[in-house]
Amino acid sequence: MSEIKVDTLTGKTTANDITVTVGATATMSLEQGLAKSFVRYDASSGAAIADSSLNLSSISDNGTGNYTMVFSSSFSDGEFAFTTGSSAQGTDGRIMFNSNADPAAGSFRVVTQNSSFSNVDVTHAACTFHGDLA
């Protein structure tokens, strides 16, 4: 097995033009495949952002289970993808994330709910965002 160690990757033609080939024919842009923001937070203690978060300046607590995540660097538009996960003490463990508003370039609103669709503050939550930064 080979190993390459570098501090910086720069495209040959354009700085962000790096293509990754997987298998015989599958290719994708390296930049498009990278997470542009991620956050881990504990909403039960005032929506504190974990130290390992990326590109997130703050979380606003809008009420029980209702938060606005504000990005440090905005996306180019609200057309980005996100993945989420959470757990909560004292619930049945089926926590659902719902965006109750259209995503904006600079922020994302999230609602955490239990299986009865009641808003709950979760003890561990995480979101990852993928898209083009402005």
Short mmCIF file of N, CA, C and O in Angstrom, two decimals:
data_model
loop_
_atom_site.label_atom_id
_atom_site.label_comp_id
_atom_site.label_asym_id
_atom_site.label_seq_id
_atom_site.Cartn_x
_atom_site.Cartn_y
_atom_site.Cartn_z
N MET A 1 0.84 -1.16 0.00
CA MET A 1 0.00 0.00 0.00
C MET A 1 0.89 1.24 0.00
O MET A 1 1.90 1.30 0.69
N SER A 2 0.49 2.27 -0.77
CA SER A 2 1.23 3.52 -0.86
C SER A 2 0.64 4.55 0.09
O SER A 2 -0.53 4.50 0.43
N GLU A 3 1.46 5.49 0.47
CA GLU A 3 1.01 6.56 1.35
C GLU A 3 1.56 7.88 0.84
O GLU A 3 2.75 7.97 0.51
N ILE A 4 0.70 8.89 0.75
CA ILE A 4 1.11 10.22 0.33
C ILE A 4 0.86 11.17 1.49
O ILE A 4 -0.24 11.21 2.04
N LYS A 5 1.87 11.93 1.87
CA LYS A 5 1.73 12.92 2.94
C LYS A 5 1.99 14.30 2.36
O LYS A 5 3.06 14.54 1.80
N VAL A 6 0.99 15.18 2.48
CA VAL A 6 1.13 16.54 1.98
C VAL A 6 0.45 17.50 2.95
O VAL A 6 -0.42 17.11 3.72
N ASP A 7 0.83 18.76 2.89
CA ASP A 7 0.17 19.79 3.69
C ASP A 7 -0.91 20.51 2.88
O ASP A 7 -1.86 21.03 3.44
N THR A 8 -0.77 20.55 1.56
CA THR A 8 -1.71 21.28 0.71
C THR A 8 -1.93 20.52 -0.59
O THR A 8 -0.99 20.00 -1.18
N LEU A 9 -3.21 20.47 -1.02
CA LEU A 9 -3.55 19.93 -2.33
C LEU A 9 -4.06 21.09 -3.18
O LEU A 9 -4.97 21.80 -2.75
N THR A 10 -3.50 21.28 -4.34
CA THR A 10 -3.92 22.34 -5.25
C THR A 10 -4.13 21.73 -6.63
O THR A 10 -3.29 20.96 -7.10
N GLY A 11 -5.24 22.09 -7.27
CA GLY A 11 -5.53 21.58 -8.60
C GLY A 11 -4.49 22.05 -9.61
O GLY A 11 -3.91 23.13 -9.49
N LYS A 12 -4.25 21.25 -10.63
CA LYS A 12 -3.24 21.57 -11.65
C LYS A 12 -3.67 22.77 -12.49
O LYS A 12 -2.86 23.64 -12.79
N THR A 13 -4.96 22.83 -12.89
CA THR A 13 -5.46 23.92 -13.72
C THR A 13 -6.05 25.04 -12.88
O THR A 13 -5.75 26.21 -13.08
N THR A 14 -6.90 24.68 -11.94
CA THR A 14 -7.56 25.63 -11.06
C THR A 14 -7.36 25.15 -9.64
O THR A 14 -7.38 23.95 -9.38
N ALA A 15 -7.18 26.05 -8.69
CA ALA A 15 -6.85 25.69 -7.32
C ALA A 15 -7.81 24.66 -6.72
O ALA A 15 -7.38 23.72 -6.06
N ASN A 16 -9.10 24.79 -6.97
CA ASN A 16 -10.05 23.86 -6.35
C ASN A 16 -10.53 22.76 -7.31
O ASN A 16 -11.52 22.11 -7.04
N ASP A 17 -9.82 22.55 -8.40
CA ASP A 17 -10.22 21.55 -9.39
C ASP A 17 -9.43 20.26 -9.18
O ASP A 17 -8.46 19.98 -9.88
N ILE A 18 -9.85 19.47 -8.19
CA ILE A 18 -9.21 18.20 -7.88
C ILE A 18 -10.28 17.12 -8.01
O ILE A 18 -11.32 17.19 -7.37
N THR A 19 -10.02 16.13 -8.85
CA THR A 19 -10.99 15.06 -9.09
C THR A 19 -10.51 13.79 -8.40
O THR A 19 -9.34 13.44 -8.48
N VAL A 20 -11.44 13.14 -7.73
CA VAL A 20 -11.16 11.87 -7.06
C VAL A 20 -11.83 10.77 -7.87
O VAL A 20 -13.00 10.86 -8.20
N THR A 21 -11.06 9.72 -8.22
CA THR A 21 -11.61 8.59 -8.95
C THR A 21 -11.72 7.40 -8.00
O THR A 21 -10.76 7.06 -7.32
N VAL A 22 -12.92 6.81 -7.97
CA VAL A 22 -13.18 5.65 -7.13
C VAL A 22 -13.60 4.52 -8.06
O VAL A 22 -14.58 4.64 -8.77
N GLY A 23 -12.86 3.46 -8.06
CA GLY A 23 -13.17 2.36 -8.97
C GLY A 23 -12.77 2.71 -10.39
O GLY A 23 -11.95 3.59 -10.63
N ALA A 24 -13.40 2.05 -11.35
CA ALA A 24 -13.02 2.23 -12.74
C ALA A 24 -13.56 3.53 -13.34
O ALA A 24 -12.89 4.17 -14.14
N THR A 25 -14.77 3.96 -12.96
CA THR A 25 -15.36 5.11 -13.65
C THR A 25 -15.96 6.18 -12.73
O THR A 25 -16.26 7.26 -13.20
N ALA A 26 -16.16 5.90 -11.48
CA ALA A 26 -16.81 6.88 -10.60
C ALA A 26 -15.83 7.99 -10.23
O ALA A 26 -14.75 7.74 -9.71
N THR A 27 -16.22 9.22 -10.53
CA THR A 27 -15.38 10.37 -10.17
C THR A 27 -16.24 11.45 -9.52
O THR A 27 -17.45 11.50 -9.70
N MET A 28 -15.60 12.28 -8.72
CA MET A 28 -16.28 13.44 -8.14
C MET A 28 -15.24 14.48 -7.79
O MET A 28 -14.06 14.19 -7.65
N SER A 29 -15.69 15.71 -7.66
CA SER A 29 -14.82 16.81 -7.25
C SER A 29 -14.52 16.65 -5.76
O SER A 29 -15.43 16.45 -4.95
N LEU A 30 -13.27 16.74 -5.40
CA LEU A 30 -12.88 16.64 -4.00
C LEU A 30 -13.56 17.73 -3.17
O LEU A 30 -14.07 17.46 -2.09
N GLU A 31 -13.61 18.94 -3.69
CA GLU A 31 -14.22 20.05 -2.97
C GLU A 31 -15.70 19.79 -2.68
O GLU A 31 -16.20 20.07 -1.60
N GLN A 32 -16.43 19.23 -3.64
CA GLN A 32 -17.86 18.96 -3.45
C GLN A 32 -18.08 17.88 -2.41
O GLN A 32 -19.12 17.85 -1.75
N GLY A 33 -17.15 16.99 -2.22
CA GLY A 33 -17.32 15.90 -1.27
C GLY A 33 -16.96 16.23 0.15
O GLY A 33 -17.17 15.43 1.06
N LEU A 34 -16.40 17.40 0.39
CA LEU A 34 -15.98 17.77 1.74
C LEU A 34 -17.11 18.40 2.53
O LEU A 34 -17.92 19.15 1.99
N ALA A 35 -17.17 18.12 3.82
CA ALA A 35 -18.13 18.79 4.70
C ALA A 35 -17.70 20.24 4.85
O ALA A 35 -16.53 20.53 5.07
N LYS A 36 -18.64 21.16 4.68
CA LYS A 36 -18.33 22.58 4.79
C LYS A 36 -18.63 23.13 6.18
O LYS A 36 -18.21 24.21 6.54
N SER A 37 -19.40 22.38 6.94
CA SER A 37 -19.71 22.77 8.31
C SER A 37 -20.20 21.55 9.06
O SER A 37 -20.86 20.69 8.49
N PHE A 38 -19.85 21.47 10.32
CA PHE A 38 -20.45 20.46 11.18
C PHE A 38 -20.49 20.99 12.60
O PHE A 38 -19.71 21.86 12.98
N VAL A 39 -21.46 20.51 13.34
CA VAL A 39 -21.62 20.95 14.72
C VAL A 39 -22.06 19.77 15.57
O VAL A 39 -22.79 18.90 15.13
N ARG A 40 -21.55 19.76 16.77
CA ARG A 40 -22.02 18.84 17.80
C ARG A 40 -22.38 19.71 18.99
O ARG A 40 -21.60 20.56 19.40
N TYR A 41 -23.57 19.52 19.52
CA TYR A 41 -23.98 20.39 20.63
C TYR A 41 -24.86 19.64 21.62
O TYR A 41 -25.42 18.60 21.32
N ASP A 42 -24.95 20.20 22.82
CA ASP A 42 -25.79 19.68 23.89
C ASP A 42 -26.86 20.72 24.18
O ASP A 42 -26.60 21.73 24.82
N ALA A 43 -28.06 20.49 23.68
CA ALA A 43 -29.14 21.45 23.83
C ALA A 43 -29.69 21.48 25.25
O ALA A 43 -30.31 22.46 25.65
N SER A 44 -29.46 20.42 26.01
CA SER A 44 -29.97 20.40 27.38
C SER A 44 -29.20 21.35 28.30
O SER A 44 -29.63 21.64 29.40
N SER A 45 -28.06 21.85 27.83
CA SER A 45 -27.27 22.79 28.64
C SER A 45 -27.10 24.12 27.92
O SER A 45 -26.04 24.71 27.93
N GLY A 46 -28.13 24.57 27.24
CA GLY A 46 -28.09 25.88 26.59
C GLY A 46 -27.50 25.89 25.21
O GLY A 46 -26.98 26.89 24.76
N ALA A 47 -27.55 24.79 24.49
CA ALA A 47 -27.07 24.69 23.11
C ALA A 47 -25.59 25.06 22.98
O ALA A 47 -25.19 25.81 22.11
N ALA A 48 -24.78 24.53 23.88
CA ALA A 48 -23.34 24.79 23.84
C ALA A 48 -22.70 24.07 22.66
O ALA A 48 -22.93 22.88 22.45
N ILE A 49 -21.92 24.80 21.87
CA ILE A 49 -21.23 24.22 20.71
C ILE A 49 -20.01 23.46 21.21
O ILE A 49 -19.22 23.98 22.00
N ALA A 50 -19.82 22.25 20.72
CA ALA A 50 -18.65 21.44 21.09
C ALA A 50 -17.40 22.00 20.42
O ALA A 50 -17.47 22.66 19.39
N ASP A 51 -16.26 21.73 21.03
CA ASP A 51 -14.98 22.21 20.51
C ASP A 51 -14.67 21.71 19.11
O ASP A 51 -13.94 22.34 18.38
N SER A 52 -15.19 20.57 18.72
CA SER A 52 -14.84 19.97 17.44
C SER A 52 -15.69 20.48 16.28
O SER A 52 -15.62 19.94 15.19
N SER A 53 -16.48 21.52 16.47
CA SER A 53 -17.34 22.04 15.41
C SER A 53 -16.53 22.82 14.38
O SER A 53 -15.46 23.34 14.67
N LEU A 54 -17.08 22.94 13.16
CA LEU A 54 -16.41 23.61 12.05
C LEU A 54 -17.37 24.59 11.38
O LEU A 54 -18.53 24.23 11.11
N ASN A 55 -16.93 25.80 11.13
CA ASN A 55 -17.68 26.82 10.39
C ASN A 55 -19.04 27.13 11.02
O ASN A 55 -20.03 27.30 10.34
N LEU A 56 -19.08 27.19 12.33
CA LEU A 56 -20.30 27.55 13.02
C LEU A 56 -19.96 28.61 14.06
O LEU A 56 -19.12 28.39 14.91
N SER A 57 -20.61 29.78 13.95
CA SER A 57 -20.29 30.86 14.88
C SER A 57 -21.16 30.85 16.12
O SER A 57 -20.71 31.23 17.19
N SER A 58 -22.42 30.40 16.00
CA SER A 58 -23.29 30.40 17.17
C SER A 58 -24.53 29.54 16.93
O SER A 58 -24.85 29.18 15.80
N ILE A 59 -25.19 29.22 18.04
CA ILE A 59 -26.49 28.57 18.01
C ILE A 59 -27.42 29.42 18.86
O ILE A 59 -27.11 29.72 20.01
N SER A 60 -28.55 29.80 18.28
CA SER A 60 -29.56 30.55 19.03
C SER A 60 -30.62 29.57 19.52
O SER A 60 -31.11 28.74 18.76
N ASP A 61 -30.98 29.69 20.79
CA ASP A 61 -32.03 28.85 21.38
C ASP A 61 -33.34 29.61 21.25
O ASP A 61 -33.57 30.61 21.91
N ASN A 62 -34.21 29.13 20.35
CA ASN A 62 -35.49 29.79 20.09
C ASN A 62 -36.62 29.23 20.94
O ASN A 62 -37.77 29.62 20.77
N GLY A 63 -36.33 28.31 21.85
CA GLY A 63 -37.34 27.65 22.67
C GLY A 63 -37.05 26.17 22.72
O GLY A 63 -36.08 25.69 22.11
N THR A 64 -37.85 25.41 23.41
CA THR A 64 -37.62 23.97 23.57
C THR A 64 -37.51 23.29 22.21
O THR A 64 -38.41 23.38 21.38
N GLY A 65 -36.35 22.65 21.97
CA GLY A 65 -36.15 21.89 20.75
C GLY A 65 -36.11 22.71 19.47
O GLY A 65 -36.26 22.16 18.39
N ASN A 66 -35.89 24.00 19.55
CA ASN A 66 -35.93 24.88 18.38
C ASN A 66 -34.69 25.76 18.37
O ASN A 66 -34.50 26.57 19.28
N TYR A 67 -33.84 25.59 17.36
CA TYR A 67 -32.54 26.27 17.33
C TYR A 67 -32.24 26.83 15.96
O TYR A 67 -32.70 26.31 14.95
N THR A 68 -31.44 27.89 15.93
CA THR A 68 -30.91 28.43 14.68
C THR A 68 -29.39 28.34 14.74
O THR A 68 -28.77 28.87 15.65
N MET A 69 -28.81 27.63 13.76
CA MET A 69 -27.37 27.51 13.65
C MET A 69 -26.88 28.58 12.68
O MET A 69 -27.41 28.69 11.58
N VAL A 70 -25.89 29.36 13.09
CA VAL A 70 -25.37 30.44 12.26
C VAL A 70 -23.96 30.07 11.81
O VAL A 70 -23.08 29.80 12.63
N PHE A 71 -23.76 30.05 10.48
CA PHE A 71 -22.47 29.67 9.91
C PHE A 71 -21.48 30.83 10.00
O PHE A 71 -21.85 31.99 9.83
N SER A 72 -20.21 30.52 10.22
CA SER A 72 -19.15 31.53 10.20
C SER A 72 -18.95 32.05 8.78
O SER A 72 -18.82 33.25 8.56
N SER A 73 -18.89 31.14 7.81
CA SER A 73 -18.81 31.49 6.39
C SER A 73 -20.08 30.97 5.74
O SER A 73 -20.38 29.77 5.82
N SER A 74 -20.82 31.85 5.10
CA SER A 74 -22.10 31.49 4.50
C SER A 74 -21.93 30.57 3.30
O SER A 74 -20.89 30.58 2.64
N PHE A 75 -22.97 29.79 3.02
CA PHE A 75 -23.03 29.02 1.79
C PHE A 75 -23.40 29.97 0.66
O PHE A 75 -23.86 31.10 0.90
N SER A 76 -23.22 29.54 -0.59
CA SER A 76 -23.54 30.41 -1.72
C SER A 76 -25.04 30.65 -1.84
O SER A 76 -25.48 31.65 -2.39
N ASP A 77 -25.84 29.71 -1.31
CA ASP A 77 -27.30 29.85 -1.30
C ASP A 77 -27.85 28.86 -0.28
O ASP A 77 -27.09 28.19 0.42
N GLY A 78 -29.14 28.74 -0.19
CA GLY A 78 -29.76 27.82 0.75
C GLY A 78 -29.89 26.39 0.22
O GLY A 78 -30.52 25.56 0.85
N GLU A 79 -29.28 26.12 -0.91
CA GLU A 79 -29.37 24.79 -1.54
C GLU A 79 -28.21 23.91 -1.11
O GLU A 79 -27.37 23.54 -1.90
N PHE A 80 -28.15 23.57 0.16
CA PHE A 80 -27.11 22.67 0.64
C PHE A 80 -27.75 21.45 1.28
O PHE A 80 -28.92 21.46 1.65
N ALA A 81 -26.98 20.39 1.38
CA ALA A 81 -27.48 19.15 1.98
C ALA A 81 -27.04 19.08 3.43
O ALA A 81 -26.03 19.68 3.82
N PHE A 82 -27.80 18.36 4.25
CA PHE A 82 -27.42 18.20 5.64
C PHE A 82 -27.79 16.81 6.13
O PHE A 82 -28.70 16.17 5.62
N THR A 83 -27.03 16.35 7.11
CA THR A 83 -27.34 15.10 7.79
C THR A 83 -27.36 15.41 9.28
O THR A 83 -26.66 16.32 9.74
N THR A 84 -28.17 14.67 10.03
CA THR A 84 -28.32 14.95 11.45
C THR A 84 -28.40 13.66 12.25
O THR A 84 -28.68 12.60 11.71
N GLY A 85 -28.17 13.80 13.53
CA GLY A 85 -28.34 12.68 14.44
C GLY A 85 -28.41 13.21 15.86
O GLY A 85 -27.90 14.28 16.16
N SER A 86 -29.09 12.48 16.74
CA SER A 86 -29.21 12.96 18.12
C SER A 86 -29.62 11.84 19.04
O SER A 86 -30.03 10.78 18.62
N SER A 87 -29.52 12.14 20.33
CA SER A 87 -30.04 11.25 21.36
C SER A 87 -30.50 12.12 22.51
O SER A 87 -30.04 13.24 22.69
N ALA A 88 -31.43 11.62 23.28
CA ALA A 88 -31.95 12.39 24.41
C ALA A 88 -32.23 11.47 25.57
O ALA A 88 -32.71 10.36 25.39
N GLN A 89 -31.91 11.94 26.76
CA GLN A 89 -32.21 11.17 27.95
C GLN A 89 -33.68 11.34 28.30
O GLN A 89 -34.24 12.41 28.14
N GLY A 90 -34.31 10.28 28.77
CA GLY A 90 -35.69 10.37 29.22
C GLY A 90 -36.72 10.31 28.12
O GLY A 90 -37.89 10.59 28.33
N THR A 91 -36.32 9.98 26.89
CA THR A 91 -37.28 9.84 25.79
C THR A 91 -37.17 8.44 25.23
O THR A 91 -36.33 7.65 25.67
N ASP A 92 -37.96 8.13 24.26
CA ASP A 92 -37.91 6.79 23.68
C ASP A 92 -36.79 6.62 22.68
O ASP A 92 -36.65 5.59 22.05
N GLY A 93 -35.95 7.64 22.50
CA GLY A 93 -34.78 7.54 21.65
C GLY A 93 -35.03 7.78 20.18
O GLY A 93 -34.12 7.70 19.39
N ARG A 94 -36.25 8.08 19.80
CA ARG A 94 -36.53 8.32 18.38
C ARG A 94 -36.67 9.84 18.18
O ARG A 94 -37.76 10.37 18.05
N ILE A 95 -35.55 10.50 18.15
CA ILE A 95 -35.54 11.95 17.98
C ILE A 95 -35.50 12.25 16.49
O ILE A 95 -34.72 11.66 15.75
N MET A 96 -36.32 13.18 16.05
CA MET A 96 -36.36 13.56 14.65
C MET A 96 -35.95 15.01 14.48
O MET A 96 -36.32 15.85 15.28
N PHE A 97 -35.15 15.27 13.46
CA PHE A 97 -34.78 16.64 13.11
C PHE A 97 -35.69 17.10 12.00
O PHE A 97 -35.88 16.41 11.02
N ASN A 98 -36.24 18.26 12.14
CA ASN A 98 -37.06 18.85 11.08
C ASN A 98 -36.63 20.29 10.88
O ASN A 98 -36.57 21.04 11.84
N SER A 99 -36.35 20.66 9.67
CA SER A 99 -36.13 22.07 9.39
C SER A 99 -37.50 22.69 9.22
O SER A 99 -38.28 22.29 8.37
N ASN A 100 -37.82 23.66 10.05
CA ASN A 100 -39.15 24.27 9.97
C ASN A 100 -39.15 25.55 9.15
O ASN A 100 -40.09 26.31 9.18
N ALA A 101 -38.08 25.78 8.43
CA ALA A 101 -38.00 26.94 7.55
C ALA A 101 -37.07 26.58 6.40
O ALA A 101 -36.24 25.68 6.53
N ASP A 102 -37.21 27.27 5.28
CA ASP A 102 -36.29 27.04 4.18
C ASP A 102 -34.88 27.40 4.62
O ASP A 102 -34.67 28.43 5.27
N PRO A 103 -33.89 26.57 4.28
CA PRO A 103 -32.51 26.91 4.66
C PRO A 103 -32.08 28.23 4.03
O PRO A 103 -32.46 28.56 2.91
N ALA A 104 -31.30 28.99 4.75
CA ALA A 104 -30.74 30.24 4.26
C ALA A 104 -29.24 30.05 4.07
O ALA A 104 -28.65 29.12 4.61
N ALA A 105 -28.62 30.92 3.30
CA ALA A 105 -27.20 30.80 3.03
C ALA A 105 -26.36 30.93 4.31
O ALA A 105 -25.33 30.28 4.44
N GLY A 106 -26.80 31.74 5.26
CA GLY A 106 -26.00 32.00 6.45
C GLY A 106 -26.45 31.29 7.71
O GLY A 106 -25.78 31.39 8.73
N SER A 107 -27.57 30.57 7.66
CA SER A 107 -28.04 29.92 8.88
C SER A 107 -28.96 28.75 8.54
O SER A 107 -29.39 28.60 7.40
N PHE A 108 -29.24 27.95 9.56
CA PHE A 108 -30.10 26.79 9.39
C PHE A 108 -30.93 26.63 10.66
O PHE A 108 -30.40 26.65 11.75
N ARG A 109 -32.22 26.49 10.51
CA ARG A 109 -33.10 26.32 11.66
C ARG A 109 -33.46 24.86 11.80
O ARG A 109 -33.81 24.20 10.82
N VAL A 110 -33.37 24.34 13.00
CA VAL A 110 -33.64 22.93 13.24
C VAL A 110 -34.57 22.77 14.45
O VAL A 110 -34.51 23.56 15.39
N VAL A 111 -35.45 21.79 14.37
CA VAL A 111 -36.35 21.45 15.46
C VAL A 111 -36.12 20.00 15.80
O VAL A 111 -36.10 19.14 14.92
N THR A 112 -35.89 19.69 17.07
CA THR A 112 -35.74 18.31 17.51
C THR A 112 -37.02 17.89 18.21
O THR A 112 -37.51 18.58 19.09
N GLN A 113 -37.55 16.74 17.77
CA GLN A 113 -38.83 16.26 18.29
C GLN A 113 -38.74 14.79 18.65
O GLN A 113 -37.95 14.05 18.08
N ASN A 114 -39.59 14.37 19.59
CA ASN A 114 -39.68 12.95 19.91
C ASN A 114 -40.69 12.28 18.98
O ASN A 114 -41.22 12.92 18.07
N SER A 115 -40.97 11.02 19.19
CA SER A 115 -41.85 10.28 18.29
C SER A 115 -43.29 10.74 18.37
O SER A 115 -44.10 10.41 17.50
N SER A 116 -43.64 11.54 19.37
CA SER A 116 -44.99 12.11 19.48
C SER A 116 -45.04 13.50 18.85
O SER A 116 -46.04 14.21 19.00
N PHE A 117 -43.97 13.90 18.17
CA PHE A 117 -43.85 15.19 17.51
C PHE A 117 -43.91 16.36 18.49
O PHE A 117 -44.33 17.46 18.14
N SER A 118 -43.46 16.12 19.72
CA SER A 118 -43.32 17.19 20.71
C SER A 118 -41.88 17.66 20.71
O SER A 118 -40.95 16.82 20.69
N ASN A 119 -41.65 18.96 20.72
CA ASN A 119 -40.29 19.49 20.76
C ASN A 119 -39.60 19.08 22.05
O ASN A 119 -40.20 19.15 23.13
N VAL A 120 -38.35 18.64 21.94
CA VAL A 120 -37.55 18.25 23.10
C VAL A 120 -36.13 18.78 22.93
O VAL A 120 -35.62 18.90 21.82
N ASP A 121 -35.50 19.13 24.05
CA ASP A 121 -34.08 19.47 24.07
C ASP A 121 -33.30 18.17 24.18
O ASP A 121 -33.57 17.35 25.06
N VAL A 122 -32.37 17.95 23.28
CA VAL A 122 -31.62 16.70 23.24
C VAL A 122 -30.29 16.87 23.96
O VAL A 122 -29.76 17.96 24.07
N THR A 123 -29.76 15.76 24.46
CA THR A 123 -28.50 15.80 25.18
C THR A 123 -27.29 15.72 24.25
O THR A 123 -26.22 16.21 24.59
N HIS A 124 -27.44 15.12 23.10
CA HIS A 124 -26.36 15.03 22.12
C HIS A 124 -26.97 15.19 20.73
O HIS A 124 -27.86 14.43 20.37
N ALA A 125 -26.49 16.15 19.99
CA ALA A 125 -26.99 16.36 18.63
C ALA A 125 -25.82 16.71 17.72
O ALA A 125 -24.84 17.31 18.15
N ALA A 126 -25.95 16.34 16.46
CA ALA A 126 -24.90 16.63 15.49
C ALA A 126 -25.53 16.90 14.13
O ALA A 126 -26.52 16.28 13.76
N CYS A 127 -24.95 17.84 13.39
CA CYS A 127 -25.37 18.17 12.03
C CYS A 127 -24.12 18.33 11.17
O CYS A 127 -23.13 18.90 11.62
N THR A 128 -24.19 17.84 9.95
CA THR A 128 -23.12 18.04 8.97
C THR A 128 -23.76 18.67 7.75
O THR A 128 -24.84 18.27 7.33
N PHE A 129 -23.07 19.66 7.16
CA PHE A 129 -23.60 20.40 6.01
C PHE A 129 -22.66 20.30 4.84
O PHE A 129 -21.44 20.42 5.00
N HIS A 130 -23.22 20.08 3.65
CA HIS A 130 -22.45 19.96 2.42
C HIS A 130 -23.03 20.91 1.38
O HIS A 130 -24.25 20.97 1.22
N GLY A 131 -22.21 21.65 0.70
CA GLY A 131 -22.65 22.56 -0.35
C GLY A 131 -21.52 23.48 -0.74
O GLY A 131 -20.39 23.32 -0.29
N ASP A 132 -21.83 24.47 -1.56
CA ASP A 132 -20.83 25.43 -2.01
C ASP A 132 -20.82 26.63 -1.09
O ASP A 132 -21.86 27.24 -0.84
N LEU A 133 -19.64 26.99 -0.59
CA LEU A 133 -19.51 28.19 0.23
C LEU A 133 -19.45 29.42 -0.68
O LEU A 133 -19.00 29.35 -1.82
N ALA A 134 -19.90 30.54 -0.14
CA ALA A 134 -19.90 31.79 -0.92
C ALA A 134 -18.49 32.26 -1.16
O ALA A 134 -17.58 31.93 -0.50
#
